[in-house]
XYZ file of C-alpha atoms in Angstrom:
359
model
C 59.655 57.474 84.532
C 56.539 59.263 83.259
C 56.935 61.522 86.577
C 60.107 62.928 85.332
C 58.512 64.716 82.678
C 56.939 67.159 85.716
C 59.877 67.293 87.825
C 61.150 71.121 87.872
C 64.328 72.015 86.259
C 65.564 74.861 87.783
C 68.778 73.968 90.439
C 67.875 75.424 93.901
C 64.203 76.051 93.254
C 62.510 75.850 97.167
C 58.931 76.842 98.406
C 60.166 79.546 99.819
C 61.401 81.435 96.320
C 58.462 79.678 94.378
C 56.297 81.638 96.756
C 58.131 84.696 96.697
C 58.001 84.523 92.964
C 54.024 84.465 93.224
C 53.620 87.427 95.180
C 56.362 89.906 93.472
C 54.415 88.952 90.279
C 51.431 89.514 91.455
C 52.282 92.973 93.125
C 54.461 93.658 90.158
C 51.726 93.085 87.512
C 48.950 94.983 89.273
C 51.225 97.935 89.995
C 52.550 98.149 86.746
C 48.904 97.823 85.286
C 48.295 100.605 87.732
C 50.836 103.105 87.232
C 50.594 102.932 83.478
C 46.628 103.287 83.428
C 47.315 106.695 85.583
C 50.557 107.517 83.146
C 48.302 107.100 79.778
C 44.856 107.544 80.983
C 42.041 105.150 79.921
C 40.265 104.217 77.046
C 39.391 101.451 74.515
C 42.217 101.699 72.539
C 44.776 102.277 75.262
C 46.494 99.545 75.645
C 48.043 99.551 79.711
C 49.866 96.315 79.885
C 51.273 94.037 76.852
C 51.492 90.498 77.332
C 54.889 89.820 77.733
C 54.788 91.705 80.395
C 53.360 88.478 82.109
C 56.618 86.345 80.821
C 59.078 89.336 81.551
C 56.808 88.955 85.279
C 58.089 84.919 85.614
C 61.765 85.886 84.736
C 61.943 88.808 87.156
C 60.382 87.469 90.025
C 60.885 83.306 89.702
C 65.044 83.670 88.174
C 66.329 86.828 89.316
C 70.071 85.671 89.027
C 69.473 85.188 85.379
C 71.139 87.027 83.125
C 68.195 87.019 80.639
C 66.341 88.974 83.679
C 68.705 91.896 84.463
C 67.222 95.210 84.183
C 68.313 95.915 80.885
C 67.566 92.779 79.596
C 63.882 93.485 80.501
C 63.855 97.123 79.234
C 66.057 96.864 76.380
C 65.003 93.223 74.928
C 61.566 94.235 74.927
C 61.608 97.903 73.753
C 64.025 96.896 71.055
C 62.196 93.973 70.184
C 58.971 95.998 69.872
C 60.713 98.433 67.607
C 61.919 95.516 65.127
C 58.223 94.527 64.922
C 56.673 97.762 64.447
C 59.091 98.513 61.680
C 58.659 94.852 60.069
C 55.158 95.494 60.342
C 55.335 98.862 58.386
C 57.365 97.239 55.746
C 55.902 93.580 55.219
C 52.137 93.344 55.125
C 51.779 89.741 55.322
C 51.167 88.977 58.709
C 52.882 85.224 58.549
C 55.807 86.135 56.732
C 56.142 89.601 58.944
C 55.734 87.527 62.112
C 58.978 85.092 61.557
C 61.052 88.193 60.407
C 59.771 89.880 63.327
C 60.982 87.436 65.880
C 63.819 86.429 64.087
C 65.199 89.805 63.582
C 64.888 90.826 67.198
C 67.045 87.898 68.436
C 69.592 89.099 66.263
C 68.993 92.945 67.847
C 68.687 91.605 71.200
C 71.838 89.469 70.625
C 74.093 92.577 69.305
C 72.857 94.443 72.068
C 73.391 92.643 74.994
C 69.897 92.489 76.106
C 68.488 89.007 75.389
C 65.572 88.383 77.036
C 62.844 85.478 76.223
C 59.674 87.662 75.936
C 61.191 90.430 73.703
C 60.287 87.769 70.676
C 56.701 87.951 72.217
C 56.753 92.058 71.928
C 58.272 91.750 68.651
C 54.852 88.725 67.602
C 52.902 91.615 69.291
C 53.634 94.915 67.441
C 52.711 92.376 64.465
C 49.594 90.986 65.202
C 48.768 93.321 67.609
C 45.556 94.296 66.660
C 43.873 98.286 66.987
C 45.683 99.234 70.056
C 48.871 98.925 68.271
C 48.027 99.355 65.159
C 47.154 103.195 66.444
C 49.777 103.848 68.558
C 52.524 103.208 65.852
C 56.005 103.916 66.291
C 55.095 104.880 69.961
C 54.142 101.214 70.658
C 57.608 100.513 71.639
C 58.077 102.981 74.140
C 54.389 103.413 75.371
C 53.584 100.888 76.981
C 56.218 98.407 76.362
C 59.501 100.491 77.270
C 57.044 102.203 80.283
C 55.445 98.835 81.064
C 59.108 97.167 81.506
C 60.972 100.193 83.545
C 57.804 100.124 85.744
C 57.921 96.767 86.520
C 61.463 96.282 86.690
C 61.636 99.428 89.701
C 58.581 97.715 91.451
C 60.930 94.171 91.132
C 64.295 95.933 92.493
C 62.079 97.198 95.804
C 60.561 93.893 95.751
C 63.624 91.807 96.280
C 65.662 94.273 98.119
C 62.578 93.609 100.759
C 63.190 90.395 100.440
C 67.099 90.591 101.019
C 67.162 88.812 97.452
C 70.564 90.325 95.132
C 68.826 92.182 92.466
C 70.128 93.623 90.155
C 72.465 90.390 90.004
C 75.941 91.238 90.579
C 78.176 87.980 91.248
C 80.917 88.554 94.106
C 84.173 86.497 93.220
C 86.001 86.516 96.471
C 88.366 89.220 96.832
C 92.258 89.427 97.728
C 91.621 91.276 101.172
C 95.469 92.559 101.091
C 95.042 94.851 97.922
C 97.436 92.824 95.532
C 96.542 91.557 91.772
C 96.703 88.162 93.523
C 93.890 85.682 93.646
C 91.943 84.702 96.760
C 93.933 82.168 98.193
C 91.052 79.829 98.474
C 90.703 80.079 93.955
C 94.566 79.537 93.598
C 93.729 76.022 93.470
C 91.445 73.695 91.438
C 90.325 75.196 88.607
C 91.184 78.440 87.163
C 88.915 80.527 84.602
C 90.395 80.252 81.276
C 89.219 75.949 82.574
C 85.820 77.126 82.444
C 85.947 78.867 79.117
C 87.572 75.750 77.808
C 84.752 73.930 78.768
C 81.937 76.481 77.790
C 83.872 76.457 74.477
C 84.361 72.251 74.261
C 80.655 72.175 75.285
C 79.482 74.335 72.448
C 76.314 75.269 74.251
C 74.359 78.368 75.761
C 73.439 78.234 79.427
C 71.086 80.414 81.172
C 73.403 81.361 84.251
C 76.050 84.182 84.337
C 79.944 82.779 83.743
C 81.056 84.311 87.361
C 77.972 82.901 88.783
C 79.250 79.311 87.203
C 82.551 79.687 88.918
C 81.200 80.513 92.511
C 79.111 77.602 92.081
C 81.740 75.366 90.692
C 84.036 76.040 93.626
C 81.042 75.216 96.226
C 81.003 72.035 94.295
C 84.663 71.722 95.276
C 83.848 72.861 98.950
C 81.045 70.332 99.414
C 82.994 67.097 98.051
C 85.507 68.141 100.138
C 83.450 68.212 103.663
C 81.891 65.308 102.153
C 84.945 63.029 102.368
C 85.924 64.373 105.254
C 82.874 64.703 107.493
C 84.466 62.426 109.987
C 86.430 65.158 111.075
C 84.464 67.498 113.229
C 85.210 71.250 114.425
C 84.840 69.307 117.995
C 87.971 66.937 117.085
C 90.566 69.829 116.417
C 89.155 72.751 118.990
C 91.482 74.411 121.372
C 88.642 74.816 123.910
C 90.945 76.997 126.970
C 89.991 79.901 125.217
C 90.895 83.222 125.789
C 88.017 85.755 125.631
C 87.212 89.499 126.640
C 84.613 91.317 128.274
C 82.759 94.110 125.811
C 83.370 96.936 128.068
C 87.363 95.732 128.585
C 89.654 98.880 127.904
C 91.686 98.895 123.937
C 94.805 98.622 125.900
C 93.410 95.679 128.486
C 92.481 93.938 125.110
C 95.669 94.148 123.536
C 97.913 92.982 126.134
C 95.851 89.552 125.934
C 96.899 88.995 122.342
C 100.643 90.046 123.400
C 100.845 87.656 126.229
C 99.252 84.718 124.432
C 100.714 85.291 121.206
C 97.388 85.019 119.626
C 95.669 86.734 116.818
C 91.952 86.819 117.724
C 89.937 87.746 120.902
C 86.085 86.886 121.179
C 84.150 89.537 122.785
C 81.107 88.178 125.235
C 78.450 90.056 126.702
C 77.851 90.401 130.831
C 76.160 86.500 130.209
C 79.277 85.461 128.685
C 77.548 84.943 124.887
C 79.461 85.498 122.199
C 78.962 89.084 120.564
C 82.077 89.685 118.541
C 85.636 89.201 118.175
C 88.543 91.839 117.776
C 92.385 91.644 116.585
C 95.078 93.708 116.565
C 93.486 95.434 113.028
C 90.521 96.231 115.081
C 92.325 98.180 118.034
C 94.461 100.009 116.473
C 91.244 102.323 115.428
C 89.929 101.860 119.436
C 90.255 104.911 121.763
C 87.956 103.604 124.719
C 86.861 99.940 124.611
C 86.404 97.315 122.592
C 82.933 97.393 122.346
C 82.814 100.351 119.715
C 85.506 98.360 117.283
C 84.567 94.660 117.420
C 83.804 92.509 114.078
C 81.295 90.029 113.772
C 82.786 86.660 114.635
C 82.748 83.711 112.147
C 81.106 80.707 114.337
C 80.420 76.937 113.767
C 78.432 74.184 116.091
C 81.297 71.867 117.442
C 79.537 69.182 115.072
C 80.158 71.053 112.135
C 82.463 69.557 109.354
C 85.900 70.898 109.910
C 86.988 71.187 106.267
C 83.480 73.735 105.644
C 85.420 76.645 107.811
C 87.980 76.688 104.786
C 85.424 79.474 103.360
C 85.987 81.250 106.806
C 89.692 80.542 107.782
C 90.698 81.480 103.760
C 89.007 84.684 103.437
C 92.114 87.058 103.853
C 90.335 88.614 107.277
C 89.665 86.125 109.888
C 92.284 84.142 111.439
C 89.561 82.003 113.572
C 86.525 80.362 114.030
C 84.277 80.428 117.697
C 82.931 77.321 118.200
C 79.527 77.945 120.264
C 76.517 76.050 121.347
C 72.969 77.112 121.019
C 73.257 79.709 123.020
C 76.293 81.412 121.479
C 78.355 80.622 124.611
C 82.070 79.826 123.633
C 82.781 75.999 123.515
C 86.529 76.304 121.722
C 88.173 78.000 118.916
C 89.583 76.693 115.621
C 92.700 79.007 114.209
C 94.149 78.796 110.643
C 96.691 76.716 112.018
C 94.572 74.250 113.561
C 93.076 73.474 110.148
C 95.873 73.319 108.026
C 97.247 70.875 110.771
C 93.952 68.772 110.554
C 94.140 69.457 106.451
C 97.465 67.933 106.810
C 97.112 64.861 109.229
C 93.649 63.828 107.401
C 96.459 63.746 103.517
C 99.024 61.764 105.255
C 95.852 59.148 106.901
C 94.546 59.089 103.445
C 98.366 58.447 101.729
C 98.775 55.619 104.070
C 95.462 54.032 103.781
C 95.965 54.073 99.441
C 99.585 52.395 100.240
C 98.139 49.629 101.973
């Protein structure tokens, strides 16, 4: 039980991010260090980073889907919080009474302005008890170094993670309705709907440090995983149609859609010369195809033939793909799994599960 007490708390923490978190921070921290010695020059009293730089450092690089490490929560919560100290510093001269104030006041400014960020109490405790360096810059503090120190940092963290294919800034992406109506995604007209999650933020009563769209998508992965979960038996292998109908990459537009005529179908993988899988095209995708199909195929949605079923819902429900290639190592086409395939499987696995609770 004692062990517990070291076991980390953040959901979906890996080596791989707690790694990647160790070098941005250390590139970001040196640069920033960098940059603002050659922006200010040197000098005693010149102060080129502030501490919470360091904390600002963790959030940026270790949680960068938190919304208490967005850009402007960096900038703003600690500019603004370094303001409110300078000022409570220039008004109060008792360093214990002006350091509660200090923090205290900045929540409330960091609150009202969107922009709460953890360290911005730290630059608040700093333009307080600061010392000489701050103490001579003044009412500049805030903005040199603490606004430069966080825009630096926060430019050298966006080419960080865009290196690293990470999303920053965060931006969750709700699934869309692909047919340009007000409708939901068909895939989030069932289960839960928002206004259930801010029932629940609001029964709850608490603060949590993860965006409310970011909740949702992981919510309805939740749903996605019980789901495959209770119906792993049932493998993409089971249901396949596996005569499948496929085209060459250098097949004519017209050669390409007389297949889907004569076999009534709605999808077409594309292989290469060594028959691999390289694409797929519909009737969407030739109508904008003048030579062959080569120039107007979309990426194909795949699965291994023993992948859950029930996980190509994702796939099969996004409003653009009406199948899934089954394929083995070597992307060479095993079978094919339509819409109507799964909701047939969907529907056979309900009534197997209705008669099993009547008996």
């Amino acid at each position: 039980m004692a062990f517990r007490l070291f076991v980390p708390i953040l959901a979906g923490a890996t080596l791989r991010e707690r790694l990647l978190a160790c070098i941005g921070a250390t590139i970001g921290i040196a640069l920033t260090g960098v940059i603002s010695g050659l922006a200010m020059g040197g000098g005693p009293h010149v102060a080129l980073l502030v501490a919470p730089m360091g904390a600002s450092a963790v959030l940026l690089f270790a949680v960068p889907a938190s919304p208490l490490a967005q850009p402007w929560s960096i900038i703003g919560g600690n500019s603004i919080s370094a303001l409110v100290g300078v000022t409570v510093a220039h008004f109060v001269h008792d360093p214990v009474i002006a350091s509660g104030l200090a923090v205290a006041l900045a929540i409330a400014a960091m609150s009202f302005t969107r922009c709460l960020h953890p360290p911005g109490g730290a630059a608040a405790l700093t333009a307080v008890l600061g010392g000489p360096a701050v103490i001579s810059a003044g009412f500049l503090f805030p903005f040199v170094p603490v606004a430069l120190n966080s825009t630096i940092l926060v430019t050298l963290g966006f080419l960080f993670h865009r290196l690293a294919r990470r999303n920053y800034p965060h931006v969750a992406t709700p699934a869309a309705n692909s047919h340009g109506t007000a409708d939901p995604a068909p895939r989030e007209r069932v289960g839960f709907r928002p206004e259930d999650i801010d029932a629940a933020l609001t029964a709850l009563d608490e603060t949590f440090d993860i965006g409310r769209d970011d909740l949702e998508r992981l919510l309805r992965q939740v749903e996605l995983q019980a789901m495959v979960r209770t119906h792993r038996t049932l493998l993409c292998e089971d249901i396949m149609s596996r005569d499948v109908i496929s085209v060459p990459e250098h097949v004519s537009a017209d050669a390409a859609r007389q297949q889907l005529l004569d076999h009534n179908i709605r999808t077409l993988p594309v292989v290469d010369a060594e028959a691999r899988l390289v694409g797929a095209v519909g009737l969407r995708e030739l109508t904008k195809a003048t030579d062959t199909v080569k120039g107007v195929m979309s990426k194909a949605g795949t699965a291994s033939p023993d992948t859950p079923a029930m996980s190509l819902l994702p796939v099969l429900t996004d409003g653009r793909s009406h199948a899934a290639v089954i394929v083995d190592g070597e992307r060479r086409i095993l079978g094919l799994i339509t819409q109507t395939d799964l909701l047939a499987a969907a529907a056979r696995v309900q009534t197997a599960d209705k008669g099993l609770a009547a008996a």
